[in-house]
mmCIF file of C-alpha atoms in Angstrom:
data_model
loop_
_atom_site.group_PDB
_atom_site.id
_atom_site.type_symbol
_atom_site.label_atom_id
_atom_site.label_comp_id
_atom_site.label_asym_id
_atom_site.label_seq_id
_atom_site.Cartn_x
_atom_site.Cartn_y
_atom_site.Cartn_z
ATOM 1 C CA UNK A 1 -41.519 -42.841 12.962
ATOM 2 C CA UNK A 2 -42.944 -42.800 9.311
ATOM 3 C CA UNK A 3 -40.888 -44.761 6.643
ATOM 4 C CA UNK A 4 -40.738 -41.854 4.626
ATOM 5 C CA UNK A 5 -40.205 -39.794 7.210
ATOM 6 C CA UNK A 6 -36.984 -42.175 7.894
ATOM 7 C CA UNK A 7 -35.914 -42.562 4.507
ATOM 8 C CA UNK A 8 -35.848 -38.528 3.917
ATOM 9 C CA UNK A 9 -33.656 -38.594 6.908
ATOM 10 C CA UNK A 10 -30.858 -41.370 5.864
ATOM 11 C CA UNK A 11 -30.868 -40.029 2.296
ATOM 12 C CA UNK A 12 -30.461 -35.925 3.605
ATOM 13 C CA UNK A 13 -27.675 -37.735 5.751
ATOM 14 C CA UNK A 14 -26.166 -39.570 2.809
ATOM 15 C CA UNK A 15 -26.455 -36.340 0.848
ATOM 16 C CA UNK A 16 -25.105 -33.564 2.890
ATOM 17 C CA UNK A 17 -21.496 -34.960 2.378
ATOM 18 C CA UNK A 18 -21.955 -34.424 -1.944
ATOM 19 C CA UNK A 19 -21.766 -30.817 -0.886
ATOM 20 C CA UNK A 20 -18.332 -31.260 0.881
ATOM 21 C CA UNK A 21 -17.398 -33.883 -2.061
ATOM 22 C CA UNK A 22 -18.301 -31.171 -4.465
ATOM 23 C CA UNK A 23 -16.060 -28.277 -2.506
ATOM 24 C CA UNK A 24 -12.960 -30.538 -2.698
ATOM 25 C CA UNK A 25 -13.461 -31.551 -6.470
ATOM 26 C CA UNK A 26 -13.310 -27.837 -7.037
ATOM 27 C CA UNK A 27 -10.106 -27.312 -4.791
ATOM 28 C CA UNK A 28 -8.400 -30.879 -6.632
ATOM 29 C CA UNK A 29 -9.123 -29.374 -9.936
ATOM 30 C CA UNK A 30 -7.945 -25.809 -8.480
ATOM 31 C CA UNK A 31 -5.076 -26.899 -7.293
ATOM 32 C CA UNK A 32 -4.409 -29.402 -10.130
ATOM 33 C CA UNK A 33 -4.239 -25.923 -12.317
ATOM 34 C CA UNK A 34 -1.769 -24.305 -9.936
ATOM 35 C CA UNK A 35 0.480 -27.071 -10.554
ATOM 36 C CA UNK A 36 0.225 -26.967 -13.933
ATOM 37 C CA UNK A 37 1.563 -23.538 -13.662
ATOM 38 C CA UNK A 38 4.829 -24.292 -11.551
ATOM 39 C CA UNK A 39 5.096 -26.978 -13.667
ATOM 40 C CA UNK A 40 5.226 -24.715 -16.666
ATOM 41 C CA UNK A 41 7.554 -21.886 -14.586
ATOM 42 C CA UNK A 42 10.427 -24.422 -13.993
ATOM 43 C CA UNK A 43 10.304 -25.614 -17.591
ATOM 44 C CA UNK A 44 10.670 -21.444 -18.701
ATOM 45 C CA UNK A 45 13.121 -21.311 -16.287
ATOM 46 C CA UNK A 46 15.079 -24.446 -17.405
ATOM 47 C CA UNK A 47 14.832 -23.423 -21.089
ATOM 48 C CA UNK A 48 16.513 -20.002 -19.952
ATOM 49 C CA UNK A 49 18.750 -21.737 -17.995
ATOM 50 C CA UNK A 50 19.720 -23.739 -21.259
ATOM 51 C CA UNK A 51 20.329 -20.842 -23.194
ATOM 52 C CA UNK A 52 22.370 -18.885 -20.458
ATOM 53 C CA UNK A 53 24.841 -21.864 -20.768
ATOM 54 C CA UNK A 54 24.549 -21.142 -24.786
ATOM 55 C CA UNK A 55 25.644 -17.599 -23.862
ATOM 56 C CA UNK A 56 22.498 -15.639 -23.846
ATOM 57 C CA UNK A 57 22.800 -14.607 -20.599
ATOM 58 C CA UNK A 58 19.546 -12.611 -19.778
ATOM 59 C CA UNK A 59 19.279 -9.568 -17.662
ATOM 60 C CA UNK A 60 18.870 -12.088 -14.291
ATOM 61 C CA UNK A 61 21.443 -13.430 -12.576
ATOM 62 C CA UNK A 62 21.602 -17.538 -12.022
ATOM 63 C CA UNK A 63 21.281 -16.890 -8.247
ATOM 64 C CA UNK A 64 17.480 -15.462 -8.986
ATOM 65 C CA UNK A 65 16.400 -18.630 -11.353
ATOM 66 C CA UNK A 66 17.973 -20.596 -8.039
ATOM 67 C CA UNK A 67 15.599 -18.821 -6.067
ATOM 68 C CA UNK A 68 12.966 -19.350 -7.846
ATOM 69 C CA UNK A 69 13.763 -23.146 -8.479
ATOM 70 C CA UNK A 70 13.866 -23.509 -5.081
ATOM 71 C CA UNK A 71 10.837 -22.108 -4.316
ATOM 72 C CA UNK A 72 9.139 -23.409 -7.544
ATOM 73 C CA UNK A 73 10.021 -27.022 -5.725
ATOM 74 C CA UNK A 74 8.490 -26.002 -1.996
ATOM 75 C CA UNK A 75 5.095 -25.213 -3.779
ATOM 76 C CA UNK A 76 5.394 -28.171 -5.693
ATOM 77 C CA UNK A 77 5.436 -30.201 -2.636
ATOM 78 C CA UNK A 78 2.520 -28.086 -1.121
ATOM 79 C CA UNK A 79 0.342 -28.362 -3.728
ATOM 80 C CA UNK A 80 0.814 -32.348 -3.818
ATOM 81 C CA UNK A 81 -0.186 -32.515 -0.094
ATOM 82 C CA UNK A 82 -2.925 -30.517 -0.660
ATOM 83 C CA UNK A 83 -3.946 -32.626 -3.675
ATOM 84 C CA UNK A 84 -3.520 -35.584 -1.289
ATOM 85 C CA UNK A 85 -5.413 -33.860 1.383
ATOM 86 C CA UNK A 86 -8.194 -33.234 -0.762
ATOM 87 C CA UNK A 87 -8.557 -36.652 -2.291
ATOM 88 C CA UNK A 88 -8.677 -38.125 1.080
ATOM 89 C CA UNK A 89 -11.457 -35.968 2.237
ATOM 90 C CA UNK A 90 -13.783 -36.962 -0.917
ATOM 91 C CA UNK A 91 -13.062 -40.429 -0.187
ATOM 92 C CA UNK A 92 -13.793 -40.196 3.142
ATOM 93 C CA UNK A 93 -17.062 -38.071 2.303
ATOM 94 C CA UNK A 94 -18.129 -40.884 0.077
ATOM 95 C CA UNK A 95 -17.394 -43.728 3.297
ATOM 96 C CA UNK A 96 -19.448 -41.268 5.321
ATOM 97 C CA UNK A 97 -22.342 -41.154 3.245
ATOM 98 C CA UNK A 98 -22.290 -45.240 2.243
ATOM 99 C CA UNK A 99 -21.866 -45.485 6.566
ATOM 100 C CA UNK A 100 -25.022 -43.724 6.671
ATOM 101 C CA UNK A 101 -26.642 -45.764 4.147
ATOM 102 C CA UNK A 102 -25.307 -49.016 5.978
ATOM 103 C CA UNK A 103 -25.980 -48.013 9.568
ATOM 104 C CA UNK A 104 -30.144 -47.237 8.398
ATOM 105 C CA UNK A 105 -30.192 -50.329 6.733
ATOM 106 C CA UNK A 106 -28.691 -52.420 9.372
ATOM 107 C CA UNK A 107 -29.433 -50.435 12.382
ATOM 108 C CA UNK A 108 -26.424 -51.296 13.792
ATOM 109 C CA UNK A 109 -25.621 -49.426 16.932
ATOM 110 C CA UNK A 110 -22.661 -47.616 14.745
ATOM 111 C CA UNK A 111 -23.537 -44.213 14.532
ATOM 112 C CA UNK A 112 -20.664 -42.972 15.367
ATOM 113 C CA UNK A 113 -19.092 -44.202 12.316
ATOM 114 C CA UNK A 114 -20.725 -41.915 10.022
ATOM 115 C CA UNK A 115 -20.218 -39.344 12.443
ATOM 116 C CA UNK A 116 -16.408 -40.115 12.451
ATOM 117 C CA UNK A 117 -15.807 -40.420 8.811
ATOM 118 C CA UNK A 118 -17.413 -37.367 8.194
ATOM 119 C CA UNK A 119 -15.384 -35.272 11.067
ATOM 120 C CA UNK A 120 -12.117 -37.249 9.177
ATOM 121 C CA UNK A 121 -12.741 -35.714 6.235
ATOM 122 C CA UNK A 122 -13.380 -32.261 7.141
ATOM 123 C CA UNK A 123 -10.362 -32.717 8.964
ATOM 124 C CA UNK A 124 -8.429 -33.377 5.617
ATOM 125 C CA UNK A 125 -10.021 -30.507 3.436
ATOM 126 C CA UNK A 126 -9.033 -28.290 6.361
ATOM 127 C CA UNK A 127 -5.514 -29.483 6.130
ATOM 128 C CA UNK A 128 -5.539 -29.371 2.064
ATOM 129 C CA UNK A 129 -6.676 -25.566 2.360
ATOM 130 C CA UNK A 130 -4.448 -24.614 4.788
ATOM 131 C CA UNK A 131 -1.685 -26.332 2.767
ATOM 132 C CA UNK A 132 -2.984 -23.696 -0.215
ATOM 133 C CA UNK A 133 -2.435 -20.823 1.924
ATOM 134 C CA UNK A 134 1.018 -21.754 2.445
ATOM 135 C CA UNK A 135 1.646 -21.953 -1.112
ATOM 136 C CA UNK A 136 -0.351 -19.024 -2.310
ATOM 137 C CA UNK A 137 1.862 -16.896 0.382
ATOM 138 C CA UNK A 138 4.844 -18.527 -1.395
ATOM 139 C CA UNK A 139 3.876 -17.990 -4.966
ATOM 140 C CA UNK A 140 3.005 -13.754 -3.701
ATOM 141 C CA UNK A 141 6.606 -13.840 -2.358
ATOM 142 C CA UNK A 142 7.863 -15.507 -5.363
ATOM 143 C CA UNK A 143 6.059 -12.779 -7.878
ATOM 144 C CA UNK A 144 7.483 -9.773 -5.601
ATOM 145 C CA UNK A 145 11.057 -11.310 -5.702
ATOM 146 C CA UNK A 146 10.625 -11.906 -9.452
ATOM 147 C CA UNK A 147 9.269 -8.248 -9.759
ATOM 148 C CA UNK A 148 11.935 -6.648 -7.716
ATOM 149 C CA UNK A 149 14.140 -8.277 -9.756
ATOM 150 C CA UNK A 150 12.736 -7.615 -13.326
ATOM 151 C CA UNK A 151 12.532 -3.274 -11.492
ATOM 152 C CA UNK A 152 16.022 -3.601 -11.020
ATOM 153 C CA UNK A 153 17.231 -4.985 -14.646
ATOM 154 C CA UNK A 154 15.068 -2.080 -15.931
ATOM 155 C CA UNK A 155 16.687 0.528 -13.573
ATOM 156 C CA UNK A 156 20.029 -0.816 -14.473
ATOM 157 C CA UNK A 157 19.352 -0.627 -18.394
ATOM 158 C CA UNK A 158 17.963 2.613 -18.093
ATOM 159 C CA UNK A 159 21.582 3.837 -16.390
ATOM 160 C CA UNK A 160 23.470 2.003 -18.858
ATOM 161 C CA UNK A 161 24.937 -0.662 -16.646
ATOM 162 C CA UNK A 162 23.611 -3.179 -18.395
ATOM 163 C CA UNK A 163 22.680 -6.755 -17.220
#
């Protein structure tokens, strides 16, 4: 085989796994942004919490900001796995392509390492997205709760029953 030939060949295999590497940066920072958000939706809810025990009871009852808290902490949860999940799979992109790299340059009989890694980490991006579609279900069912809820108050206000 031609050395360049060869050396195309062990650096397309070293590069194919950026791609991947480059897919779960994008979910990481993704899903670093969604938990920025629950983070921020407990702390509104905690800061209406505070001034419901000052009096200012709003038009939703404790047993909804519950809800929510409770859900709020489930996605939470989620989106740390998923953060997990996706971290693992760019580390293990990054050992697949440095196997590569060692496996040309030794040629070891340890193909399958490369091979293994790289199957590893698809294995964890999988796991990170499903782990998103869990939570994006729960933060739809969260929102429809949270609208029923905010439909009612209105209904309520516009009959004169108040909160």
């Amino acid at each position: 085989m031609d050395p360049t030939d060869a050396a195309f060949r062990v650096l397309t295999a070293m590069i194919t796994p950026a791609v991947l590497i480059s897919a779960c940066g994008t979910l990481a920072f993704s899903t670093g942004t969604r938990l920025s958000r629950v983070v921020d939706r407990v702390r509104g809810l905690a800061a209406g919490i505070e001034k419901a025990a000052e009096g200012a009871e709003g038009p939703f009852g404790r047993g909804l900001v519950l809800d929510q808290l409770e859900q709020l902490s489930r996605r939470v949860l989620l989106l740390r796995s998923a953060m997990t999940g996706f971290y693992v799979a760019i580390g293990l992109f990054v050992l697949t392509s440095l196997a590569v790299g060692v496996v040309a340059l030794t040629r070891a009989p340890l193909g399958w390492v490369p091979v293994a890694t790289g199957l590893l980490g698809s294995v964890a991006l999988l796991h990170g997205s499903l782990l998103l579609v869990r939570e994006a279900r729960l933060a739809v069912a969260s929102t429809l709760e949270e609208m029923s809820a905010v439909r009612s108050a209105v209904e309520r206000s516009r009959a004169g029953t108040g909160p």
